[in-house]
Short mmCIF file of C-alpha atoms in Angstrom, two decimals:
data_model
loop_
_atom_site.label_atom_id
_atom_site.label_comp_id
_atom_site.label_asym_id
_atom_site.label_seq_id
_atom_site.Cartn_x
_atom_site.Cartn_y
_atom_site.Cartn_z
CA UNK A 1 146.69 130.73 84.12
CA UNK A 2 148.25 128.28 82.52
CA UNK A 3 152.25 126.92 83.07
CA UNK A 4 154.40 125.67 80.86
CA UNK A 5 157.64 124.13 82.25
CA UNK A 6 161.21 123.78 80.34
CA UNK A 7 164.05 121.77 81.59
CA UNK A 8 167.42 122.30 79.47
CA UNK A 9 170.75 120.27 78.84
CA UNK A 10 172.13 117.50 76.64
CA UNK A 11 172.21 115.01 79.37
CA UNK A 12 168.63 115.28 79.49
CA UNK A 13 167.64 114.20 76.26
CA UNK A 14 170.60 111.67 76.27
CA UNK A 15 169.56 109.73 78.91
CA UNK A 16 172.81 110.27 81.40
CA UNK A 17 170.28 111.58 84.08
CA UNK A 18 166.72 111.16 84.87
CA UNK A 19 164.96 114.39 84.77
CA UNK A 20 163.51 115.33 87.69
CA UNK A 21 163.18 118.56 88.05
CA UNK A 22 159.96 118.45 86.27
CA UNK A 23 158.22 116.16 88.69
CA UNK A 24 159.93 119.05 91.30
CA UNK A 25 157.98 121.84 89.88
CA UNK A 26 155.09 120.29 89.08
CA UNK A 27 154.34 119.44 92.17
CA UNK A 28 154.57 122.91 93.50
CA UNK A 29 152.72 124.24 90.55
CA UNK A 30 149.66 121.72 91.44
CA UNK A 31 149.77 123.57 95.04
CA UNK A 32 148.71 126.58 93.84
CA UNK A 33 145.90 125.15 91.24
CA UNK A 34 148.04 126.15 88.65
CA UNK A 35 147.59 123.81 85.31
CA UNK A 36 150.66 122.56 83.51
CA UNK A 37 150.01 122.51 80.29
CA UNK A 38 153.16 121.71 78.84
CA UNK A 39 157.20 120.16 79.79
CA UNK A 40 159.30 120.40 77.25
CA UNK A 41 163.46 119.27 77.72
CA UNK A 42 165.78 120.94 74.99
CA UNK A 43 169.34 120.04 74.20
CA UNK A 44 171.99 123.24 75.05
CA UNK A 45 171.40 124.58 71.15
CA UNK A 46 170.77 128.44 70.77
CA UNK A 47 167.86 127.18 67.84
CA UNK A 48 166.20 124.97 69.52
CA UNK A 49 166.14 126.61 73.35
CA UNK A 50 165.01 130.18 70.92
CA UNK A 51 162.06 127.28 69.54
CA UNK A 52 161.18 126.70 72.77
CA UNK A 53 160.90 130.40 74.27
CA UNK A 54 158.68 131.28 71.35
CA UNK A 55 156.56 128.22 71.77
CA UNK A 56 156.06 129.21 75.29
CA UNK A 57 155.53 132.50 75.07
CA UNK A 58 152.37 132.07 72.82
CA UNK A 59 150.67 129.47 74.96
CA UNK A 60 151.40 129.80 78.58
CA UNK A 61 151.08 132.62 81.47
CA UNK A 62 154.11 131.56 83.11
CA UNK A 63 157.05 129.53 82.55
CA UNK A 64 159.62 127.73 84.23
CA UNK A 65 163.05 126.97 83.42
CA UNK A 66 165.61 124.77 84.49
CA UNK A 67 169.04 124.53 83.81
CA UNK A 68 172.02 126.15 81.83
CA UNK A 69 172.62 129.16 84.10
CA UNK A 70 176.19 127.91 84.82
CA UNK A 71 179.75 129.60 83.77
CA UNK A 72 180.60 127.05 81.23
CA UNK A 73 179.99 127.74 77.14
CA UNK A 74 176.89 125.06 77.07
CA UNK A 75 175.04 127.32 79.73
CA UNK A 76 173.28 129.15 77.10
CA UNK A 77 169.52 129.74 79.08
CA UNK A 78 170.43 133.75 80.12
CA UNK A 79 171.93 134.78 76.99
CA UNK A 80 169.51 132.98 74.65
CA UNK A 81 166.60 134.59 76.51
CA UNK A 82 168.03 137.98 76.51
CA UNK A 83 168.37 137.42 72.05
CA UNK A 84 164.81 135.89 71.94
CA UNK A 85 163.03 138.90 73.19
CA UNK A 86 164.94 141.34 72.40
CA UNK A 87 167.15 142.34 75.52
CA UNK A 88 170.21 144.03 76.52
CA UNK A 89 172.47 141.62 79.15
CA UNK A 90 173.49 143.68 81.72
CA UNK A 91 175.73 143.24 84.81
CA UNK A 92 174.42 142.84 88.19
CA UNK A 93 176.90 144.04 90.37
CA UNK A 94 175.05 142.69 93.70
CA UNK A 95 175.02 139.11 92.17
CA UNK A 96 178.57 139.76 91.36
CA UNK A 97 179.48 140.81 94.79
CA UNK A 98 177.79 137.33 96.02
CA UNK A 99 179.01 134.69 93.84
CA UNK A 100 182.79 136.37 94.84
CA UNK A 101 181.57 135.75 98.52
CA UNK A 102 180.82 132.23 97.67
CA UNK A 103 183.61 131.56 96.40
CA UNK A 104 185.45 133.23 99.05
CA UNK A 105 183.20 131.21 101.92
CA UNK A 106 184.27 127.56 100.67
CA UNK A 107 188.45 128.93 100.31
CA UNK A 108 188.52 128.90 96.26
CA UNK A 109 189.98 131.53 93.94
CA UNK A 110 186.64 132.34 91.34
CA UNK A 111 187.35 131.90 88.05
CA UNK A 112 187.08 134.29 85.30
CA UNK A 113 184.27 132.81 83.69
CA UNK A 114 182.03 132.68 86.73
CA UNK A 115 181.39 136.84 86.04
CA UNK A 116 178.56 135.75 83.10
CA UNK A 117 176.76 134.12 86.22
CA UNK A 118 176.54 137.73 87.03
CA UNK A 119 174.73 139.48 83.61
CA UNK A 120 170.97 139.46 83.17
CA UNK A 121 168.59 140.46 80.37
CA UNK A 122 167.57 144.03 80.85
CA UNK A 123 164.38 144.19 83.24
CA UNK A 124 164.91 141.19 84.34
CA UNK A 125 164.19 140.65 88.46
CA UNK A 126 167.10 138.49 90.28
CA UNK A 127 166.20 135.45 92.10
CA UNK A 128 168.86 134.77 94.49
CA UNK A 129 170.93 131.39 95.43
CA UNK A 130 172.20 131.36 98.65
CA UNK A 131 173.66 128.07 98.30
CA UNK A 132 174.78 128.16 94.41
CA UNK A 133 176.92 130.45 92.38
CA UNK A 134 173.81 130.71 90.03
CA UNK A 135 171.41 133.27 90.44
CA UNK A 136 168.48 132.84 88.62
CA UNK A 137 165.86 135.78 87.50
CA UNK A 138 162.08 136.43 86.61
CA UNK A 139 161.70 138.09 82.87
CA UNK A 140 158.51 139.79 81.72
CA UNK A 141 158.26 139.50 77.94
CA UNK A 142 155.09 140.37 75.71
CA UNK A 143 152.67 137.33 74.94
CA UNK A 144 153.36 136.66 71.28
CA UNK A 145 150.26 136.95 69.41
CA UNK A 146 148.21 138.09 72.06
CA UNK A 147 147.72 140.55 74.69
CA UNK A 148 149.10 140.88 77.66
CA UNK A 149 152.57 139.39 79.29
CA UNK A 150 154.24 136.10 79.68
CA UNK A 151 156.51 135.55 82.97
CA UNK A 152 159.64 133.24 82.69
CA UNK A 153 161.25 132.21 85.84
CA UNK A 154 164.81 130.47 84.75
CA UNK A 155 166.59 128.87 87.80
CA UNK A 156 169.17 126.33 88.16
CA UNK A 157 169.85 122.82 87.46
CA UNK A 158 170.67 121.50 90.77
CA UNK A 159 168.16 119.73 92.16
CA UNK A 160 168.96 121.26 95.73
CA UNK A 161 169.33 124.90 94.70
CA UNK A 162 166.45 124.81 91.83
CA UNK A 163 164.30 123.38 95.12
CA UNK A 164 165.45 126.08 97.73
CA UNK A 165 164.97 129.01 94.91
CA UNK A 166 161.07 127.70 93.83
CA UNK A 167 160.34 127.45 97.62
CA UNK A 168 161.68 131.05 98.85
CA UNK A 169 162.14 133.22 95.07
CA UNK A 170 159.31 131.45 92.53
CA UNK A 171 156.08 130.58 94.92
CA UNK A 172 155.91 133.59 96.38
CA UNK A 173 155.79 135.40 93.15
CA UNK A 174 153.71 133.40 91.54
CA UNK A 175 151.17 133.96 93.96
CA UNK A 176 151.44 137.61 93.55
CA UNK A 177 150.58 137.03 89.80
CA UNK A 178 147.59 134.69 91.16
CA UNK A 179 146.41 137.47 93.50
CA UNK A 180 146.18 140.53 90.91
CA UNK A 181 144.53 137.98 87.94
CA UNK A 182 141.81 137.20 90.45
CA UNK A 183 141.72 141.09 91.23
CA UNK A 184 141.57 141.50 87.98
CA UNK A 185 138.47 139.10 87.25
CA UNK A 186 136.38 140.54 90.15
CA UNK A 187 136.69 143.81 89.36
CA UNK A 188 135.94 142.97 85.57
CA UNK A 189 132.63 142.01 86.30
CA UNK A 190 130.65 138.37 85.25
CA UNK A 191 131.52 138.50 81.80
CA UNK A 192 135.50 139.07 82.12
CA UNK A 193 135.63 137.05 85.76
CA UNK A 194 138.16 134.17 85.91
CA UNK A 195 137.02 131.35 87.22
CA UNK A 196 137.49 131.20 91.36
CA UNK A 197 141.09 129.75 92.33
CA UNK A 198 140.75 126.86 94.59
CA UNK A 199 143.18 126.03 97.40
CA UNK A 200 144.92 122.29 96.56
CA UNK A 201 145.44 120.17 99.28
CA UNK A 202 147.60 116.54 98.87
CA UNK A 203 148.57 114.08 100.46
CA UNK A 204 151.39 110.68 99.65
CA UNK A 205 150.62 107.27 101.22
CA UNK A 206 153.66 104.57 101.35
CA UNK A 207 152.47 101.62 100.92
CA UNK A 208 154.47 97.57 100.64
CA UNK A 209 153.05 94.33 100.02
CA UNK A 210 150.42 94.83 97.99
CA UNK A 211 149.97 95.58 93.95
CA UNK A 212 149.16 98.60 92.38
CA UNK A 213 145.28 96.63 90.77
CA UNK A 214 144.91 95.13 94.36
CA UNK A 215 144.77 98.87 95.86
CA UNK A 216 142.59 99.70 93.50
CA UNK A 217 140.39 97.22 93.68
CA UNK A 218 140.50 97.74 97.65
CA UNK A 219 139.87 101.39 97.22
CA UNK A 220 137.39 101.19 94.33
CA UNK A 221 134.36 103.09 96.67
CA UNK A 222 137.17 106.12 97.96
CA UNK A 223 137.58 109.18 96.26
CA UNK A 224 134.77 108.88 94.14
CA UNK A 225 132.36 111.74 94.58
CA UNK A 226 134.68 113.91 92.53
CA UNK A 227 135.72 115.90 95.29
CA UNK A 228 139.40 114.59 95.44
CA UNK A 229 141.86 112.78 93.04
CA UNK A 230 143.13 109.41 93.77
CA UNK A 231 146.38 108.71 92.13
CA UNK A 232 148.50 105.48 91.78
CA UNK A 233 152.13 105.34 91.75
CA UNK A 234 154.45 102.23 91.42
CA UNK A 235 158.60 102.90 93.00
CA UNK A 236 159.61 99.66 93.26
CA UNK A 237 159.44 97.72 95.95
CA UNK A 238 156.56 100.28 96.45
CA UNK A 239 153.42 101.49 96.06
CA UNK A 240 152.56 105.19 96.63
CA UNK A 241 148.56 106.84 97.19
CA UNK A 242 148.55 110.70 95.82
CA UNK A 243 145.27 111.95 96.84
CA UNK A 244 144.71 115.53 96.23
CA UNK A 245 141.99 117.58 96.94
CA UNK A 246 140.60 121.06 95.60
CA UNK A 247 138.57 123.55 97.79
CA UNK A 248 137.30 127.38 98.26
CA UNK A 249 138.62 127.04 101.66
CA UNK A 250 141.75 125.80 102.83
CA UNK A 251 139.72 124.32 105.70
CA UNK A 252 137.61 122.34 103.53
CA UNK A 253 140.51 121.19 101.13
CA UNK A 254 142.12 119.77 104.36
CA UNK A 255 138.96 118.32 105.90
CA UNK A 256 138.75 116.44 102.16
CA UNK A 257 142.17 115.26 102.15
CA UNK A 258 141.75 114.21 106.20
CA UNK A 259 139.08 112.23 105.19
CA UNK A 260 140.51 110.33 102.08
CA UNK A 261 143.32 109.08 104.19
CA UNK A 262 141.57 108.35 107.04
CA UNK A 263 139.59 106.12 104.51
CA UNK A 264 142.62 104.82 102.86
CA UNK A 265 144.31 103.78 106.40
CA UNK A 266 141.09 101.77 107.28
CA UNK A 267 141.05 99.95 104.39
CA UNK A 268 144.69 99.07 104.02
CA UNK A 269 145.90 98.83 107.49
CA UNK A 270 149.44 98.25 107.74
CA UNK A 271 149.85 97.93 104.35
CA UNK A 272 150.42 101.75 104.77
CA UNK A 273 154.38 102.31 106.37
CA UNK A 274 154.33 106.37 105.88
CA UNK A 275 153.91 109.55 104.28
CA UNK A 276 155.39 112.03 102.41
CA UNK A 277 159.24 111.59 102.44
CA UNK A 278 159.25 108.66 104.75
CA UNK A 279 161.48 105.82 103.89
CA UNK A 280 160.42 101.90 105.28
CA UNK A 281 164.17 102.59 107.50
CA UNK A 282 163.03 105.83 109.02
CA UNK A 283 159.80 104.61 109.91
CA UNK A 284 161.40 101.95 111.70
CA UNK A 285 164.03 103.77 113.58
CA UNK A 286 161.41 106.14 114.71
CA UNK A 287 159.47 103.34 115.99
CA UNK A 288 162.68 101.50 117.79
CA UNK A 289 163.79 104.58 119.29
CA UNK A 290 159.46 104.80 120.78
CA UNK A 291 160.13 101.90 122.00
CA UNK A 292 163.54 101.48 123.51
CA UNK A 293 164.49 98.40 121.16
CA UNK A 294 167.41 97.99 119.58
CA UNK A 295 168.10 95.94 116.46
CA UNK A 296 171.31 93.64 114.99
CA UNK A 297 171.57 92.14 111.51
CA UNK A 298 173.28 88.91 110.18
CA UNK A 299 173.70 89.23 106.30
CA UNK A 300 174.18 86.67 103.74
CA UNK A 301 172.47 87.66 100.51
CA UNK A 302 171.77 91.06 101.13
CA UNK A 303 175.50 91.72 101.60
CA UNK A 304 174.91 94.44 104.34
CA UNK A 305 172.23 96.68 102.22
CA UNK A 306 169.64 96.44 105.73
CA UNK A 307 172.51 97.48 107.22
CA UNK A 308 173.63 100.42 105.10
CA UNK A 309 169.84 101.30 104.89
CA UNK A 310 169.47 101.63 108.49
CA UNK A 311 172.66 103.72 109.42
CA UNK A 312 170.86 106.08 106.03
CA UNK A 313 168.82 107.49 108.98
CA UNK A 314 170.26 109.93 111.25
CA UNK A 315 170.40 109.04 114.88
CA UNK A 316 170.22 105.36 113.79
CA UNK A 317 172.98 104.52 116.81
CA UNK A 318 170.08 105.50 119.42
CA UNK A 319 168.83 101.88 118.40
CA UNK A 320 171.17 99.48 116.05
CA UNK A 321 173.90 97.64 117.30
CA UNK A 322 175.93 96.48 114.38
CA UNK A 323 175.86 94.05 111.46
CA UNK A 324 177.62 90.69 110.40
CA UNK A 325 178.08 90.06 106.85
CA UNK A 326 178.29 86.50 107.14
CA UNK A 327 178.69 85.91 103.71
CA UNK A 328 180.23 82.33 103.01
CA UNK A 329 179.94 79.44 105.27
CA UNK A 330 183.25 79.63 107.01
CA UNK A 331 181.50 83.10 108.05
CA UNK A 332 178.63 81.91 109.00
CA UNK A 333 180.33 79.01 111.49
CA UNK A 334 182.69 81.28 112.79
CA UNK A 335 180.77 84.84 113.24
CA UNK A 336 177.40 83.56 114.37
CA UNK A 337 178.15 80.09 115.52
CA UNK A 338 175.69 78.24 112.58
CA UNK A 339 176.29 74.37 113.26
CA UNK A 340 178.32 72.99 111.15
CA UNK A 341 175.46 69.82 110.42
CA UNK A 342 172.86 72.37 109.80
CA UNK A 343 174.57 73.61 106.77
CA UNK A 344 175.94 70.15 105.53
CA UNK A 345 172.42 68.84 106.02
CA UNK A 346 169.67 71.80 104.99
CA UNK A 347 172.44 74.10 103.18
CA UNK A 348 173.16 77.68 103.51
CA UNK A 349 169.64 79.00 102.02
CA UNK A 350 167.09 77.02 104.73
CA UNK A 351 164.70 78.01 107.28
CA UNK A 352 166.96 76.09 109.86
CA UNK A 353 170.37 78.17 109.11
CA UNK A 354 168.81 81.52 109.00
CA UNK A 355 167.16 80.95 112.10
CA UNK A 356 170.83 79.91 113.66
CA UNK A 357 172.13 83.67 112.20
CA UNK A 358 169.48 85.34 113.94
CA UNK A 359 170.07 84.05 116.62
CA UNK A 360 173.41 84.42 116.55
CA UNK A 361 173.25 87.43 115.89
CA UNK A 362 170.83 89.00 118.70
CA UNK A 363 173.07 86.69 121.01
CA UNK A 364 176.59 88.64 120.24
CA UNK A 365 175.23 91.84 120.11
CA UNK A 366 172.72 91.55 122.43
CA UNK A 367 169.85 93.19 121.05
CA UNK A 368 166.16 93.07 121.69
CA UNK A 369 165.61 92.07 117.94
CA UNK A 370 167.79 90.46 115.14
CA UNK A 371 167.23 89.62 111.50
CA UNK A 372 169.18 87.29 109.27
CA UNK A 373 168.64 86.66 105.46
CA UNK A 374 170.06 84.10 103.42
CA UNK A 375 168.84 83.15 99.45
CA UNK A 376 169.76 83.08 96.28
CA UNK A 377 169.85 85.98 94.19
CA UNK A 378 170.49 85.23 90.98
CA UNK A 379 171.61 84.84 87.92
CA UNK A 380 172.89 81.61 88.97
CA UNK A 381 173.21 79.31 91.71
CA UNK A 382 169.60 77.76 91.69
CA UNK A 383 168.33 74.45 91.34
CA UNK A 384 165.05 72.64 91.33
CA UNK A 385 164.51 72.41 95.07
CA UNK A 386 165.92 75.69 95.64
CA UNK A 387 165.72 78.03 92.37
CA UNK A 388 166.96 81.45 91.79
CA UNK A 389 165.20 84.13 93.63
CA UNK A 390 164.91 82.00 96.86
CA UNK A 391 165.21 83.75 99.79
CA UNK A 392 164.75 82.80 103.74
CA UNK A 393 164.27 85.82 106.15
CA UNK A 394 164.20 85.43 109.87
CA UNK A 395 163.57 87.75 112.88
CA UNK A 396 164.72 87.20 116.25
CA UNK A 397 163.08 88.29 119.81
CA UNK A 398 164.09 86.76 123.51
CA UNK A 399 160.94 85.02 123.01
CA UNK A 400 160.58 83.52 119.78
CA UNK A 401 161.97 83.86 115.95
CA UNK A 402 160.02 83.46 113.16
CA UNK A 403 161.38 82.47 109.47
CA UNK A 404 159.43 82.74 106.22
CA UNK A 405 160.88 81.83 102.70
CA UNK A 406 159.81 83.52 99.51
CA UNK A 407 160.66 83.41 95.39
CA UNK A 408 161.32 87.01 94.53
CA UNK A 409 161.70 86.35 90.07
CA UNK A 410 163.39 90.12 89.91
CA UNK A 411 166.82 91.02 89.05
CA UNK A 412 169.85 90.40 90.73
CA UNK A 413 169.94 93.92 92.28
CA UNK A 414 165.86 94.43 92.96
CA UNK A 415 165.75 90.78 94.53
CA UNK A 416 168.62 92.99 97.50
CA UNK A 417 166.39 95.25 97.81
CA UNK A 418 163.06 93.49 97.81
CA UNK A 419 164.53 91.21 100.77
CA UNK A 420 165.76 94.51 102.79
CA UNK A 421 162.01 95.74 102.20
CA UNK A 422 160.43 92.99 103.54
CA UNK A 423 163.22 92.31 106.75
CA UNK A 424 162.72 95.67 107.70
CA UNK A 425 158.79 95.51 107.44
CA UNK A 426 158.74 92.78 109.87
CA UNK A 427 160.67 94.71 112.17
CA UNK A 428 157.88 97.07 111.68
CA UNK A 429 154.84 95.03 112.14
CA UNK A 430 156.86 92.95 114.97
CA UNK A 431 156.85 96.23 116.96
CA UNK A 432 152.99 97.15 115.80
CA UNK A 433 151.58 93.66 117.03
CA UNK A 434 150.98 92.87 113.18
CA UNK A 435 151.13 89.22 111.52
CA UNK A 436 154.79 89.17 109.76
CA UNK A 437 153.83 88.46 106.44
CA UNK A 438 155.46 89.48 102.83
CA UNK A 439 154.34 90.90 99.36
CA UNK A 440 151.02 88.78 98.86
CA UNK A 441 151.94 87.95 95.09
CA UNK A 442 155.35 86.67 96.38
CA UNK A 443 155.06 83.99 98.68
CA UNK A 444 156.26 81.05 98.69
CA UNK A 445 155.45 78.97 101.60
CA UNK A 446 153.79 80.10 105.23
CA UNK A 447 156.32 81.17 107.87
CA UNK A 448 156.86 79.74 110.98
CA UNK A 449 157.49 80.71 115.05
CA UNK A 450 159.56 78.54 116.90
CA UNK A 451 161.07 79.61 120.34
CA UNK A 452 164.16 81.43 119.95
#
C-alpha cells in the first residue's frame, strides 16, 4: 500500500511556519511499513486542493490530510473533498452536540460559524477531537483509473490535536486496512499474494560534540548487513542516530534495533546524552535528582538561557537553586563577589573571572555544583586576543572547578545556545565520571582544574 500525505494552508507555502506535520505522520506511517510515496503542501485554493485530491486518488492507497478543517472561509479541506468526488455534505448532529460542549467546557459562547465544523461528505466516518473543535473524518472514494478504493483521512492542523487524532482515530484504522489487504493476498494464492508486511522497529540517539562525517566515519562497520537503516540527522547544536529496523517478528525487529544501539553506545560513549524526546536539560535533571545534587548558575553571556532551559523541565526545583545574571561588571563585583583586579587585569571574558562567578555562585546558593559563562557573542566586541565567538565556561564542585575556553564562529543567537549545550554537558559528564570536554571541532585551548 502505498501513502500519499497532503498538508494544506497558505502559511505553508509562504514560509510563516515550518511544516511539520509531515515529518509527524511520516513517522507513524514508517511504523506500520507503510511507504510514503508522496507530500504534497497546497495553498487554501478550491483548484489547486481539487488538483491535489485527483492526483492522490490515482496513485496512492491511502491519504492523509492536514489542515483547513476550521470555521473560518480559508478552511476549504471538507467542502472541497465532498465537490471532488462527488458528495453530499451532511450534518453530523453528534459532532455538533460536541463542539457546543467544548465550547461550553472552556466558558465561551460558540459562534455561528463553528456549525460547518459539524457537516461531512456523505459516507464519510468521523474521527473525533477531544481536545479541538475540529473533527476530522475517513472518506472512501473510488481509485481513479483503477480498481478498487482510495482512503483519505483529513484531520486537523494543530500539531497537538492532528497528533492525538493519528495516535487514537488514524493508526488503528489503518491497520485494519493492513490486516484485510494481507487477508486478501493469502487467500489469493502465489500469484495475487502481496508481499509479507514486516513489523518496523526504530530507534533516535542524541548525540553532542561530535560532527555528523565523524559519526559516520565512527560507525562505518554498524548497520551494514542490510538488516537495519542507519540514518543521520543534524538539529543544531545536535546530532541525532535514526536506526530503524524491519522484521517478520516483532521480536526480531526489536532484537535488531537492541543490537544497533547497543553498538552505537559502545562506539560513541558519552557522546550519546539520550533518546527519543530527551532534551540535554532533562537528561541532566534526571541525573541530579539520582544523585541528590543540586545545581546554581552565574550568567554573563548566556543572559540566563541555562537557566530558563533548566526550569523547561518539570520538577527542576527538586535540584536547582537559582541563577545570577551577572551581566556587566558592576554585577559581577557586587552579585558574586569577582575581584575587582581580576577584571581590570584579565577582563570580563578570562579563565580567571569565570572561575570567581562559579564560585561565587555555588558559595551564595550553596549548591553541590555551579557553572558560570562569560564570552563574547558577537557581532561585535572582539579583538585580536580575544575575537568574537570567545567564550570561557566554568564548573564548580567543593572540590575543584574546572574552566575551558572555546571559539564558537556561529551567530549571535546559536553561539547562546551552543554555550548552554556545552555548560550543561559538563554537568552531565561531571556527574558520569567523564573528562569535561567540548565539541571536538570547536576548541580552542585545553581546560584546566584548579581547587575550588
Amino acid at each position: 500500500m502505498n501513502a500519499e500525505i497532503i498538508t494544506i494552508g497558505d502559511e505553508l507555502l509562504r514560509g510563516e511556519i515550518i511544516d511539520s506535520n509531515k515529518a509527524r505522520l511520516a513517522q507513524r506511517l514508517l511504523l506500520l511499513d507503510l511507504d510514503c510515496r508522496h507530500q504534497v503542501s497546497v495553498l487554501d485554493d478550491r483548484s489547486d486542493m481539487r488538483d491535489a485530491f485527483l492526483r492522490a486518488a490515482e496513485r496512492s492507497d491511502v491519504v492523509l490530510v492536514s489542515g483547513g478543517l476550521g470555521p473560518t472561509r480559508d478552511d476549504l479541506t471538507t467542502e472541497v473533498l465532498a465537490e471532488t468526488f462527488g458528495r453530499k455534505l451532511e450534518l453530523d448532529p453528534a459532532s455538533l452536540v460536541e463542539i457546543e460542549a467544548f465550547f461550553a467546557r472552556v466558558g465561551r459562547e460558540m459562534a455561528d460559524v463553528n456549525r460547518k465544523q459539524a457537516y461531512f461528505p456523505h459516507g464519510a466516518d468521523v474521527l473525533v477531537n477531544p481536545i479541538g473543535t475540529a473533527p476530522g473524518f475517513s472518506l472512501s472514494v473510488p481509485r481513479r483509473g483503477g480498481a478498487g478504493e482510495v482512503v483519505f483521512f483529513a484531520m486537523p492542523g494543530v500539531p497537538r490535536e492532528l497528533d492525538r487524532m493519528m495516535e487514537e482515530q488514524v493508526m488503528p484504522r489503518l491497520g485494519q486496512l493492513l490486516e484485510v489487504r494481507d487477508r486478501g493476498g493469502a487467500e489469493g494464492g502465489a500469484s495475487g499474494a502481496a508481499a509479507p508486511r514486516r513489523v518496523v522497529r526504530a530507534a533516535l540517539l542524541r548525540t553532542f560534540g561530535m560532527g555528523e562525517s565523524t559519526l559516520e566515519a565512527e560507525l562505518r562497520d554498524l548497520a551494514r548487513d542490510g538488516e537495519v537503516e542507519l540514518g543521520f540527522r543534524t538539529a543544531f547544536p545536535d546530532n541525532f542516530l535514526r536506526p530503524v529496523a524491519r522484521a517478520r517478528t516483532a521480536a526480531e525487529a526489536d532484537r535488531r534495533i537492541e543490537e544497533v544501539v547497543r553498538g552505537i553506545r559502545q562506539k560513541l560513549g558519552p557522546i550519546v546524552f539520550g533518546e527519543g524526546d530527551d532534551s540535554m536539560e532533562s537528561v541532566v535533571g534526571r541525573m541530579l535528582r539520582e544523585a541528590g545534587k543540586t545545581l546554581a548558575t552565574a550568567e554573563s553571556c548566556t543572559g540566563g538561557l541555562i537557566a530558563e532551559r533548566i526550569t523547561d523541565v518539570p520538577g527542576s526545583s527538586a535540584y536547582f537553586l537559582g541563577s545570577i545574571v551577572a551581566y556587566s561588571n558592576a554585577a559581577k563585583r557586587s552579585l558574586l563577589g569577582v575581584a575587582d583586579a581580576l577584571i581590570e587585569h584579565e577582563g570580563a571574558v578570562s579563565e580567571a573571572v569565570v572561575r570567581a562567578m562559579a564560585e561565587g555562585a555555588r558559595e551564595r546558593f550553596g549548591s553541590d555544583l555551579a557553572l558560570a559563562t562569560s564570552g563574547i557573542s558577537g557581532p561585535d566586541g572582539g579583538t585580536p586576543a580575544k575575537p568574537v565567538g570567545l567564550v570561557w565556561i566554568a564548573l564548580a564542585s567543593a572540590t575543584e572547578t574546572h574552566a575551558d575556553s572555546f571559539v564558537f564562529a556561529v551567530d549571535r543567537s546559536r553561539h547562546r545556545s551552543l554555550t548552554s549545550q556545552v555548560a550543561l554537558d559538563w554537568v552531565r559528564r561531571r556527574l558520569l565520571g567523564e573528562p569535561l570536554v567540548g565539541p571536538s571541532l570547536m576548541r580552542r585551548a585545553g581546560g584546566s582544574s584548579a581547587p575550588g
